[in-house]
Structure formats: structure tokens, C-alpha cells
Short mmCIF file of C-alpha atoms and ligand atoms in Angstrom, two decimals:
data_model
loop_
_atom_site.label_atom_id
_atom_site.label_comp_id
_atom_site.label_asym_id
_atom_site.label_seq_id
_atom_site.Cartn_x
_atom_site.Cartn_y
_atom_site.Cartn_z
CA UNK P 1 9.72 104.08 100.12
CA UNK P 2 9.44 100.29 100.37
CA UNK P 3 6.43 98.88 98.54
CA UNK P 4 3.89 97.31 100.88
CA UNK P 5 3.60 94.16 98.83
CA UNK P 6 6.38 92.41 96.94
CA UNK P 7 6.13 92.80 93.16
CA UNK P 8 3.62 90.37 91.67
CA UNK P 9 4.97 87.89 89.12
CA UNK P 10 4.00 88.93 85.59
CA UNK P 11 1.26 86.88 83.97
CA UNK P 12 3.59 85.54 81.23
CA UNK P 13 5.60 83.62 83.80
CA UNK P 14 2.60 81.34 84.33
CA UNK P 15 2.70 80.16 80.71
CA UNK P 16 5.21 78.02 78.93
CA UNK P 17 4.59 76.60 75.46
CA UNK P 18 6.74 73.99 73.73
CA UNK P 19 6.22 73.19 70.08
CA UNK P 20 7.29 69.90 68.54
CA UNK P 21 5.62 70.42 65.21
CA UNK P 22 7.33 73.36 63.54
CA UNK P 23 8.27 72.35 60.02
CA UNK P 24 7.21 68.75 60.45
CA UNK P 25 3.45 69.39 60.29
CA UNK P 26 3.28 69.54 56.52
CA UNK P 27 5.62 66.59 56.16
CA UNK P 28 3.41 64.40 58.32
CA UNK P 29 0.38 65.42 56.28
CA UNK P 30 2.31 64.71 53.07
CA UNK P 31 3.35 61.26 54.34
CA UNK P 32 -0.19 60.49 55.46
CA UNK P 33 -1.62 61.54 52.10
CA UNK P 34 0.98 59.62 50.12
CA UNK P 35 0.41 56.56 52.23
CA UNK P 36 -3.37 56.83 52.63
CA UNK P 37 -4.49 57.97 49.18
CA UNK P 38 -2.49 55.41 47.22
CA UNK P 39 -4.03 52.43 49.03
CA UNK P 40 -6.65 50.25 47.35
CA UNK P 41 -9.11 51.54 49.98
CA UNK P 42 -8.26 55.19 50.42
CA UNK P 43 -7.94 56.52 53.92
CA UNK P 44 -6.85 59.67 55.80
CA UNK P 45 -5.94 59.86 59.49
CA UNK P 46 -8.27 62.01 61.63
CA UNK P 47 -5.77 64.44 63.14
CA UNK P 48 -5.81 66.61 59.99
CA UNK P 49 -9.44 67.69 60.50
CA UNK P 50 -8.58 70.31 63.06
CA UNK P 51 -7.33 73.43 61.32
CA UNK P 52 -8.90 76.73 62.48
CA UNK P 53 -12.09 76.08 60.51
CA UNK P 54 -12.24 72.40 61.53
CA UNK P 55 -11.84 73.33 65.18
CA UNK P 56 -14.64 75.86 64.89
CA UNK P 57 -16.92 73.36 63.16
CA UNK P 58 -16.15 70.75 65.80
CA UNK P 59 -17.13 73.20 68.54
CA UNK P 60 -20.46 73.70 66.79
CA UNK P 61 -20.93 69.93 66.37
CA UNK P 62 -20.58 69.62 70.15
CA UNK P 63 -23.66 71.84 70.58
CA UNK P 64 -25.86 69.93 68.12
CA UNK P 65 -28.95 68.16 69.47
CA UNK P 66 -27.84 64.95 67.71
CA UNK P 67 -24.31 64.99 69.15
CA UNK P 68 -24.99 63.68 72.65
CA UNK P 69 -21.40 62.67 73.68
CA UNK P 70 -20.30 66.16 74.76
CA UNK P 71 -23.42 66.74 76.87
CA UNK P 72 -23.24 63.28 78.43
CA UNK P 73 -19.55 63.58 79.27
CA UNK P 74 -20.03 67.05 80.74
CA UNK P 75 -22.93 65.75 82.86
CA UNK P 76 -20.76 62.97 84.28
CA UNK P 77 -17.92 65.38 84.98
CA UNK P 78 -20.23 67.86 86.67
CA UNK P 79 -21.70 65.13 88.84
CA UNK P 80 -18.41 63.44 89.77
CA UNK P 81 -15.64 66.05 89.57
CA UNK P 82 -15.53 66.42 93.36
CA UNK P 83 -15.09 62.66 93.84
CA UNK P 84 -12.47 62.55 91.11
CA UNK P 85 -10.52 65.36 92.75
CA UNK P 86 -10.62 63.47 96.05
CA UNK P 87 -9.66 60.13 94.53
CA UNK P 88 -6.77 61.50 92.52
CA UNK P 89 -5.48 64.27 94.79
CA UNK P 90 -3.87 65.66 91.65
CA UNK P 91 -1.23 68.37 91.58
CA UNK P 92 -1.04 68.23 87.81
CA UNK P 93 -3.56 67.71 85.04
CA UNK P 94 -2.19 66.64 81.65
CA UNK P 95 -4.76 66.67 78.83
CA UNK P 96 -4.33 64.98 75.46
CA UNK P 97 -6.22 66.49 72.50
CA UNK P 98 -7.24 69.33 74.81
CA UNK P 99 -8.89 71.51 72.13
CA UNK P 100 -10.71 74.42 73.75
CA UNK P 101 -10.67 72.62 77.13
CA UNK P 102 -14.36 73.47 77.52
CA UNK P 103 -15.27 70.48 79.71
CA UNK P 104 -11.88 70.46 81.39
CA UNK P 105 -12.86 73.55 83.36
CA UNK P 106 -15.29 71.44 85.39
CA UNK P 107 -12.37 69.27 86.47
CA UNK P 108 -10.03 72.21 87.00
CA UNK P 109 -12.67 73.85 89.23
CA UNK P 110 -12.88 70.77 91.43
CA UNK P 111 -9.11 70.31 91.66
CA UNK P 112 -8.72 74.00 92.34
CA UNK P 113 -11.27 73.83 95.16
CA UNK P 114 -9.54 70.80 96.62
CA UNK P 115 -6.47 73.04 96.75
CA UNK P 116 -4.04 70.56 95.19
CA UNK P 117 -3.82 71.80 91.61
CA UNK P 118 -0.59 73.55 90.53
CA UNK P 119 -0.14 72.85 86.83
CA UNK P 120 -2.15 72.14 83.68
CA UNK P 121 -0.40 70.60 80.66
CA UNK P 122 -2.61 70.72 77.53
CA UNK P 123 -1.35 68.87 74.44
CA UNK P 124 -2.86 69.35 71.01
CA UNK P 125 -1.74 69.31 67.37
CA UNK P 126 -3.47 72.62 66.75
CA UNK P 127 -1.15 75.40 67.86
CA UNK P 128 -3.83 78.11 68.12
CA UNK P 129 -5.91 76.02 70.51
CA UNK P 130 -2.99 75.37 72.87
CA UNK P 131 -2.02 79.06 72.94
CA UNK P 132 -5.56 80.40 73.40
CA UNK P 133 -6.34 77.88 76.08
CA UNK P 134 -3.14 78.74 78.01
CA UNK P 135 -4.02 82.46 77.92
CA UNK P 136 -7.59 81.89 79.06
CA UNK P 137 -6.85 79.42 81.83
CA UNK P 138 -4.05 81.40 83.46
CA UNK P 139 -6.53 84.28 83.67
CA UNK P 140 -9.35 82.14 84.99
CA UNK P 141 -7.19 80.31 87.55
CA UNK P 142 -4.78 82.73 89.20
CA UNK P 143 -1.63 80.93 90.32
CA UNK P 144 -2.09 78.05 87.85
CA UNK P 145 0.95 77.18 85.75
CA UNK P 146 0.10 76.19 82.19
CA UNK P 147 2.72 74.28 80.24
CA UNK P 148 1.27 73.82 76.76
CA UNK P 149 2.66 71.21 74.41
CA UNK P 150 1.98 71.61 70.70
CA UNK P 151 2.47 68.10 69.43
CA UNK P 152 1.07 64.83 68.20
CA UNK P 153 0.11 62.41 70.96
CA UNK P 154 0.91 59.55 68.60
CA UNK P 155 4.53 60.72 68.41
CA UNK P 156 5.41 63.19 71.13
CA UNK P 157 4.15 61.78 74.42
CA UNK P 158 7.79 61.47 75.47
CA UNK P 159 7.99 65.29 75.35
CA UNK P 160 5.41 65.76 78.09
CA UNK P 161 7.35 67.49 80.91
CA UNK P 162 8.40 65.57 84.03
CA UNK P 163 5.54 65.28 86.48
CA UNK P 164 5.31 68.16 88.96
CA UNK P 165 3.56 65.88 91.46
CA UNK P 166 0.61 63.50 91.56
CA UNK P 167 -0.72 63.49 88.03
CA UNK P 168 -3.99 62.88 86.20
CA UNK P 169 -3.87 62.41 82.45
CA UNK P 170 -7.24 63.33 80.88
CA UNK P 171 -8.17 61.99 77.47
CA UNK P 172 -11.72 63.17 76.87
CA UNK P 173 -14.27 63.40 74.10
CA UNK P 174 -13.99 59.79 72.96
CA UNK P 175 -10.85 60.66 70.99
CA UNK P 176 -9.25 57.30 71.87
CA UNK P 177 -12.07 55.73 69.81
CA UNK P 178 -10.73 57.44 66.69
CA UNK P 179 -7.92 54.85 66.57
CA UNK P 180 -8.27 51.25 65.44
CA UNK P 181 -7.76 48.61 68.14
CA UNK P 182 -4.02 48.03 67.64
CA UNK P 183 -3.08 51.72 67.62
CA UNK P 184 -5.49 52.32 70.47
CA UNK P 185 -3.63 49.85 72.69
CA UNK P 186 -0.25 51.22 71.65
CA UNK P 187 -1.34 54.77 72.57
CA UNK P 188 -2.74 53.55 75.87
CA UNK P 189 0.55 51.78 76.66
CA UNK P 190 2.43 54.98 75.91
CA UNK P 191 0.06 56.95 78.12
CA UNK P 192 0.55 54.37 80.89
CA UNK P 193 4.28 55.09 80.67
CA UNK P 194 3.52 58.69 81.74
CA UNK P 195 1.97 57.46 84.97
CA UNK P 196 3.66 56.78 88.28
CA UNK P 197 2.12 54.37 90.81
CA UNK P 198 -0.08 57.11 92.35
CA UNK P 199 -1.17 58.67 89.06
CA UNK P 200 -4.40 58.18 87.09
CA UNK P 201 -5.82 58.20 83.59
CA UNK P 202 -9.27 59.76 83.16
CA UNK P 203 -10.70 58.75 79.81
CA UNK P 204 -13.99 59.42 78.02
CA UNK P 205 -15.41 56.77 75.69
CA UNK P 206 -18.68 56.59 73.82
CA UNK P 207 -20.76 53.45 74.42
CA UNK P 208 -22.44 50.97 72.07
CA UNK P 209 -26.13 51.82 71.54
CA UNK P 210 -28.93 51.95 68.98
CA UNK P 211 -27.26 52.44 65.56
CA UNK P 212 -29.85 55.09 64.64
CA UNK P 213 -28.78 57.25 67.57
CA UNK P 214 -25.12 56.71 66.69
CA UNK P 215 -25.53 57.47 63.01
CA UNK P 216 -27.53 60.65 63.69
CA UNK P 217 -24.70 61.90 65.93
CA UNK P 218 -22.36 61.71 62.94
CA UNK P 219 -24.80 62.88 60.26
CA UNK P 220 -26.79 65.79 61.64
CA UNK P 221 -29.73 67.50 59.93
CA UNK P 222 -27.94 70.84 59.58
CA UNK P 223 -25.10 69.18 57.69
CA UNK P 224 -22.41 70.47 60.03
CA UNK P 225 -20.74 67.09 60.34
CA UNK P 226 -20.77 66.77 56.55
CA UNK P 227 -19.07 70.15 56.34
CA UNK P 228 -16.53 69.11 58.96
CA UNK P 229 -15.78 65.90 57.08
CA UNK P 230 -15.33 67.70 53.75
CA UNK P 231 -13.15 70.35 55.42
CA UNK P 232 -10.26 67.88 55.43
CA UNK P 233 -10.17 68.28 51.63
CA UNK P 234 -9.69 72.03 52.03
CA UNK P 235 -6.80 71.33 54.41
CA UNK P 236 -5.17 69.24 51.66
CA UNK P 237 -5.84 71.96 49.09
CA UNK P 238 -4.20 74.61 51.25
CA UNK P 239 -1.30 72.66 52.74
CA UNK P 240 -0.41 70.45 49.78
CA UNK P 241 -1.58 72.59 46.90
CA UNK P 242 -4.20 69.98 46.03
CA UNK P 243 -7.26 70.45 43.82
CA UNK P 244 -10.09 68.64 45.57
CA UNK P 245 -13.55 70.06 45.05
CA UNK P 246 -15.60 69.36 48.20
CA UNK P 247 -18.68 69.39 45.94
CA UNK P 248 -17.37 66.21 44.33
CA UNK P 249 -17.94 64.26 47.57
CA UNK P 250 -20.86 63.15 49.73
CA UNK P 251 -20.55 62.70 53.48
CA UNK P 252 -21.19 59.13 54.66
CA UNK P 253 -21.52 57.98 58.28
CA UNK P 254 -22.41 54.39 59.03
CA UNK P 255 -22.28 52.10 62.02
CA UNK P 256 -20.20 49.00 61.38
CA UNK P 257 -21.97 46.55 63.67
CA UNK P 258 -19.26 43.92 63.40
CA UNK P 259 -16.48 46.19 64.67
CA UNK P 260 -18.89 48.36 66.63
CA UNK P 261 -17.52 51.61 65.32
CA UNK P 262 -18.86 54.53 63.32
CA UNK P 263 -17.11 54.93 60.05
CA UNK P 264 -16.94 58.28 58.33
CA UNK P 265 -16.27 58.42 54.65
CA UNK P 266 -16.28 60.76 51.69
CA UNK P 267 -17.92 59.23 48.61
CA UNK P 268 -16.98 60.50 45.16
CA UNK P 269 -20.06 61.70 43.29
CA UNK P 270 -18.45 61.15 39.91
CA UNK P 271 -15.36 59.60 38.43
CA UNK P 272 -12.53 62.12 38.55
CA UNK P 273 -8.85 62.66 39.26
CA UNK P 274 -7.70 65.26 41.80
CA UNK P 275 -4.13 66.46 41.66
CA UNK P 276 -2.04 66.86 44.81
CA UNK P 277 0.55 69.21 43.35
CA UNK P 278 3.00 69.33 46.25
CA UNK P 279 3.41 65.56 45.89
CA UNK P 280 3.01 65.46 42.14
CA UNK P 281 0.35 62.87 42.88
CA UNK P 282 -2.80 62.37 40.82
CA UNK P 283 -5.52 60.72 42.93
CA UNK P 284 -8.14 58.88 40.92
CA UNK P 285 -11.66 58.21 42.19
CA UNK P 286 -14.23 55.97 40.58
CA UNK P 287 -17.83 57.17 40.73
CA UNK P 288 -19.16 56.09 44.16
CA UNK P 289 -15.71 55.26 45.50
CA UNK P 290 -15.43 55.84 49.24
CA UNK P 291 -12.46 57.15 51.18
CA UNK P 292 -12.36 56.55 54.94
CA UNK P 293 -11.73 59.70 56.97
CA UNK P 294 -12.42 58.51 60.50
CA UNK P 295 -13.59 55.72 62.72
CA UNK P 296 -15.16 56.35 66.11
CA UNK P 297 -15.18 53.17 68.16
CA UNK P 298 -18.02 52.54 70.58
CA UNK P 299 -17.22 50.71 73.80
CA UNK P 300 -18.64 48.25 76.24
CA UNK P 301 -17.21 47.96 79.73
CA UNK P 302 -15.61 44.64 78.73
CA UNK P 303 -13.88 46.11 75.70
CA UNK P 304 -12.58 49.03 77.69
CA UNK P 305 -11.29 46.88 80.53
CA UNK P 306 -9.52 44.60 78.04
CA UNK P 307 -7.84 47.59 76.38
CA UNK P 308 -6.77 49.03 79.74
CA UNK P 309 -5.47 45.66 80.87
CA UNK P 310 -3.46 45.27 77.67
CA UNK P 311 -1.83 48.63 78.44
CA UNK P 312 -0.94 47.63 82.02
CA UNK P 313 -3.76 49.69 83.55
CA UNK P 314 -6.59 48.73 85.89
CA UNK P 315 -10.02 50.24 86.26
CA UNK P 316 -10.68 52.30 89.39
CA UNK P 317 -14.09 53.84 88.54
CA UNK P 318 -16.55 53.37 85.74
CA UNK P 319 -18.84 56.40 85.59
CA UNK P 320 -21.77 56.86 83.21
CA UNK P 321 -24.61 59.33 82.68
CA UNK P 322 -28.16 58.31 83.71
CA UNK P 323 -28.93 57.00 80.19
CA UNK P 324 -25.59 55.15 79.95
CA UNK P 325 -24.76 56.88 76.68
CA UNK P 326 -21.14 57.63 77.53
CA UNK P 327 -18.54 56.45 80.03
CA UNK P 328 -15.84 58.25 81.92
CA UNK P 329 -13.30 55.88 83.42
CA UNK P 330 -10.60 56.39 85.95
CA UNK P 331 -7.75 53.89 85.81
CA UNK P 332 -4.26 53.53 87.22
CA UNK P 333 -1.13 51.44 86.67
CA UNK P 334 -2.02 47.84 87.53
CA UNK P 335 -0.59 46.64 90.80
CA UNK P 336 0.93 43.18 91.13
CA UNK P 337 3.41 41.46 88.87
CA UNK P 338 1.19 40.93 85.85
CA UNK P 339 3.23 42.72 83.17
CA UNK P 340 0.69 41.84 80.52
CA UNK P 341 0.97 43.32 77.05
CA UNK P 342 -1.39 42.83 74.20
CA UNK P 343 -3.12 39.81 75.68
CA UNK P 344 -6.78 39.33 74.94
CA UNK P 345 -8.79 39.80 71.83
CA UNK P 346 -8.29 43.31 70.43
CA UNK P 347 -11.52 44.35 68.73
N1 SAH L 401 -10.97 67.18 74.25
C1 SAH L 401 -11.92 68.01 73.51
C2 SAH L 401 -11.65 68.02 71.99
C3 SAH L 401 -11.89 66.72 71.28
S1 SAH L 401 -11.68 66.90 69.53
C4 SAH L 401 -13.32 67.53 73.78
O1 SAH L 401 -13.48 66.52 74.47
O2 SAH L 401 -14.26 68.15 73.32
C5 SAH L 401 -10.11 66.13 69.34
C6 SAH L 401 -8.97 67.05 69.68
O3 SAH L 401 -7.77 66.28 69.62
C7 SAH L 401 -8.78 68.22 68.70
O4 SAH L 401 -8.52 69.39 69.42
C8 SAH L 401 -7.58 67.79 67.86
O5 SAH L 401 -6.82 68.89 67.40
C9 SAH L 401 -6.80 66.93 68.82
N2 SAH L 401 -6.01 65.86 68.18
C10 SAH L 401 -6.44 64.95 67.27
N3 SAH L 401 -5.46 64.09 66.95
C11 SAH L 401 -4.38 64.47 67.68
C12 SAH L 401 -3.05 63.98 67.79
N4 SAH L 401 -2.66 62.93 67.08
N5 SAH L 401 -2.20 64.60 68.64
C13 SAH L 401 -2.61 65.68 69.36
N6 SAH L 401 -3.86 66.19 69.30
C14 SAH L 401 -4.73 65.59 68.46
N1 LIG L 402 -13.76 62.21 68.90
C1 LIG L 402 -15.01 62.64 68.27
C2 LIG L 402 -15.90 61.42 68.11
O1 LIG L 402 -15.44 60.38 67.71
C3 LIG L 402 -14.68 63.28 66.96
C4 LIG L 402 -15.85 63.60 66.08
C5 LIG L 402 -17.12 63.89 66.42
C6 LIG L 402 -15.83 63.68 64.70
N2 LIG L 402 -17.89 64.15 65.33
C7 LIG L 402 -17.11 64.05 64.28
C8 LIG L 402 -14.85 63.49 63.79
C9 LIG L 402 -17.39 64.20 62.94
C10 LIG L 402 -15.12 63.64 62.44
C11 LIG L 402 -16.40 64.00 62.03
O2 LIG L 402 -17.08 61.49 68.41
#
């Protein structure tokens, strides 16, 4: 007998995952350590925080009373997702540093209701997060295609698949603020290259405010942020056979009012040398020496518009929460002939 309904496509067909990291992950970490820990002022890039434990700690940070950015960004999204769906008419949502895509669901709901959404393209350096999020979202949104990209948005933006239609690139959580001004503009220019004339960038940025509020957000009472910061040492121990003792370091978070960014550091409690065996590299710390592990830039509307402009983008909407703690901005490729690059004061 003929079946009444044609066979349903199997769930797997909705998911495709590309990985651009296999084998190179450790090498990048090794290069970053060799480069960063032999400088006069030691420094590590932030992307190495997010192993399984780091990702879990970050999720818990997002729930802390002191860490307002996640709540503020979610509030803006909840309030404005319908408008954003209308304005962008997006068929495809690309998300950079997608993590668990917790807030993204608000946007996916609105695009889904508008009936335009066909594909979600999450990109993250953490393989597990891309895979889990693809599984969950294809279940939650029947018919949605998820094309996950395991990769580094500083190096692999060119591997984002060809647009399936009108596209929104989401870059949430203030992650763009984790890059110093020059790199920030370079990344924004590369993101702009992913956009056609009808496409948009939706970006979350934390705003300048009372330093006490800012510092508390990066140095909570429970010590979760301290644990997250020190976790990067455990990543080095595991991946590069290093011998850091997290107990040898204090967590430091301070607002640099000249640059208007939060700086996160690990301060050596005593003079010591830690061996990084995979690199045959002894790393010496003086007592009290500080190593920078992250910056988190805080924005004003002027700073953000200057950065967008330098990347060939123009602001469409500036959305904030009632207390103006955080901003969500929608921008698009600038119209007109002004092919400006890097103009203006990058701070
Ligand atoms: N977008 C989520 C998560 C923010 S945490 C939110 O708003 O809550 C930052 C995320 O970006 C982490 O999942 C981390 O793994 C990822 N990430 C950091 N640096 C990256 C890089 N260079 N390339 C790709 N993903 C990166
Ligand atoms: N993008 C987040 C931010 O700048 C990342 C972050 C939040 C973070 N808290 C942290 C990074 C603590 C390191 C340590 O707000």
C-alpha cells in the first residue's frame, strides 16, 4: 500500500557541521603562549578561556547578580526582537561566538514567527558548544537548517557558507569588546565583508558607566569570575603540559578609565617559574607581576559609530535597556561612495 504521507526527512539532514580547527587548535594555543608569555608584559588572548569547564563557568557568570550585561541584552532582545525581525526580514542568522545560544532563541523565535527564517549558522571555537546547540535547535525549530562552523572568527570568517538569502550576523554578549581597538576594527571589516547590501549586523556592546558597577561585574562575591580567569591556566596545563598552580595567582579586575575598558589580570602571589613542557619554555614571574588575560571594552554611542564607520558600516538602530547599561545595535553596509577605512581616532 502507498503511504499516506511521503517519508519525512531524517533529523540529521537538518544539521551540517564544518570544523576548521582539527589539529590546529593546540598549535594556535602554543603560538599564543610563546608570543604572549615571553613579552615584557605577559598576555594571553581570551579565546582560550572556553574549554568545557570555562564554558560552564561562563554560563554561571551570566546568572550572577553582579553580571548585568546578559540580563540587559536579553531584555533588549525580548523587547525588540519583533521589530528586528521586521527590519531585517532575515532568511539566515549567522552568529559569531554563539556559545549556548541562550539569548539567540529570543531572536530565532521572532524570525520564526515572521516566517522568513530558514537557516542558522553558529560559529564558535568550542566544538562541543556548536554540536550541542545544533542538536537542540533543530529539535526546537522543526524545519530549521543548522550549519555549524567550528572555527576562530579571527581567522575563519571566510569559511562561513555562502548566504542562503537575506542575512543577519549576530555578535552578542559584548564579545567584540574583548579585542583592542585595532583588532576590533579589523574584525568588523571582515564581518562587513560577509554582508550584502540588504544584510545586517546585530551587535551587543557594554556601555561606559560607574566603575564600581563595572568592576563588580568582573569580580563577583562568589569568586566565580576569579575561577573562570584562573581556569585558563588549567587549559595550558592540560593542552601544553604546563605546570601552573592556580593557587599561585590572584584574580584582578580593574577599570582603565583612560581606555575605558575592564582589564582582567592574574597576579603572581610569589616569585616563581612555571614550566610549559610542550614548548620547553620556562615562564618566570616576579612576586606581584601581572599577566593580562582579557580586556572588555566599554562603549559610548560615538565610539561605536566610529568603529562601524571605519568598517564601512552605518548604524540603523541603537537600542538600549531602560537603565542604558548595554546597547544592541543594528547596522548595515554604508550606502554611498564613502569607502572609508580606518579613519577616525581608534580608542
Ligand atoms: N554569545 C554568547 C557567548 C559569549 S561568550 C553570549 O552572548 O552569552 C564568548 C563566546 O565566544 C564563547 O562561546 C567562546 O567560545 C567564543 N569565542 C571566543 N573567541 C572566539 C574566537 N576567536 N572565534 C570563535 N569563537 C570565539
Ligand atoms: N564578553 C564577556 C565580557 O566581556 C566575557 C566575560 C565576561 C569574561 N566575564 C568574564 C571574560 C570574566 C573573562 C572573565 O563581558
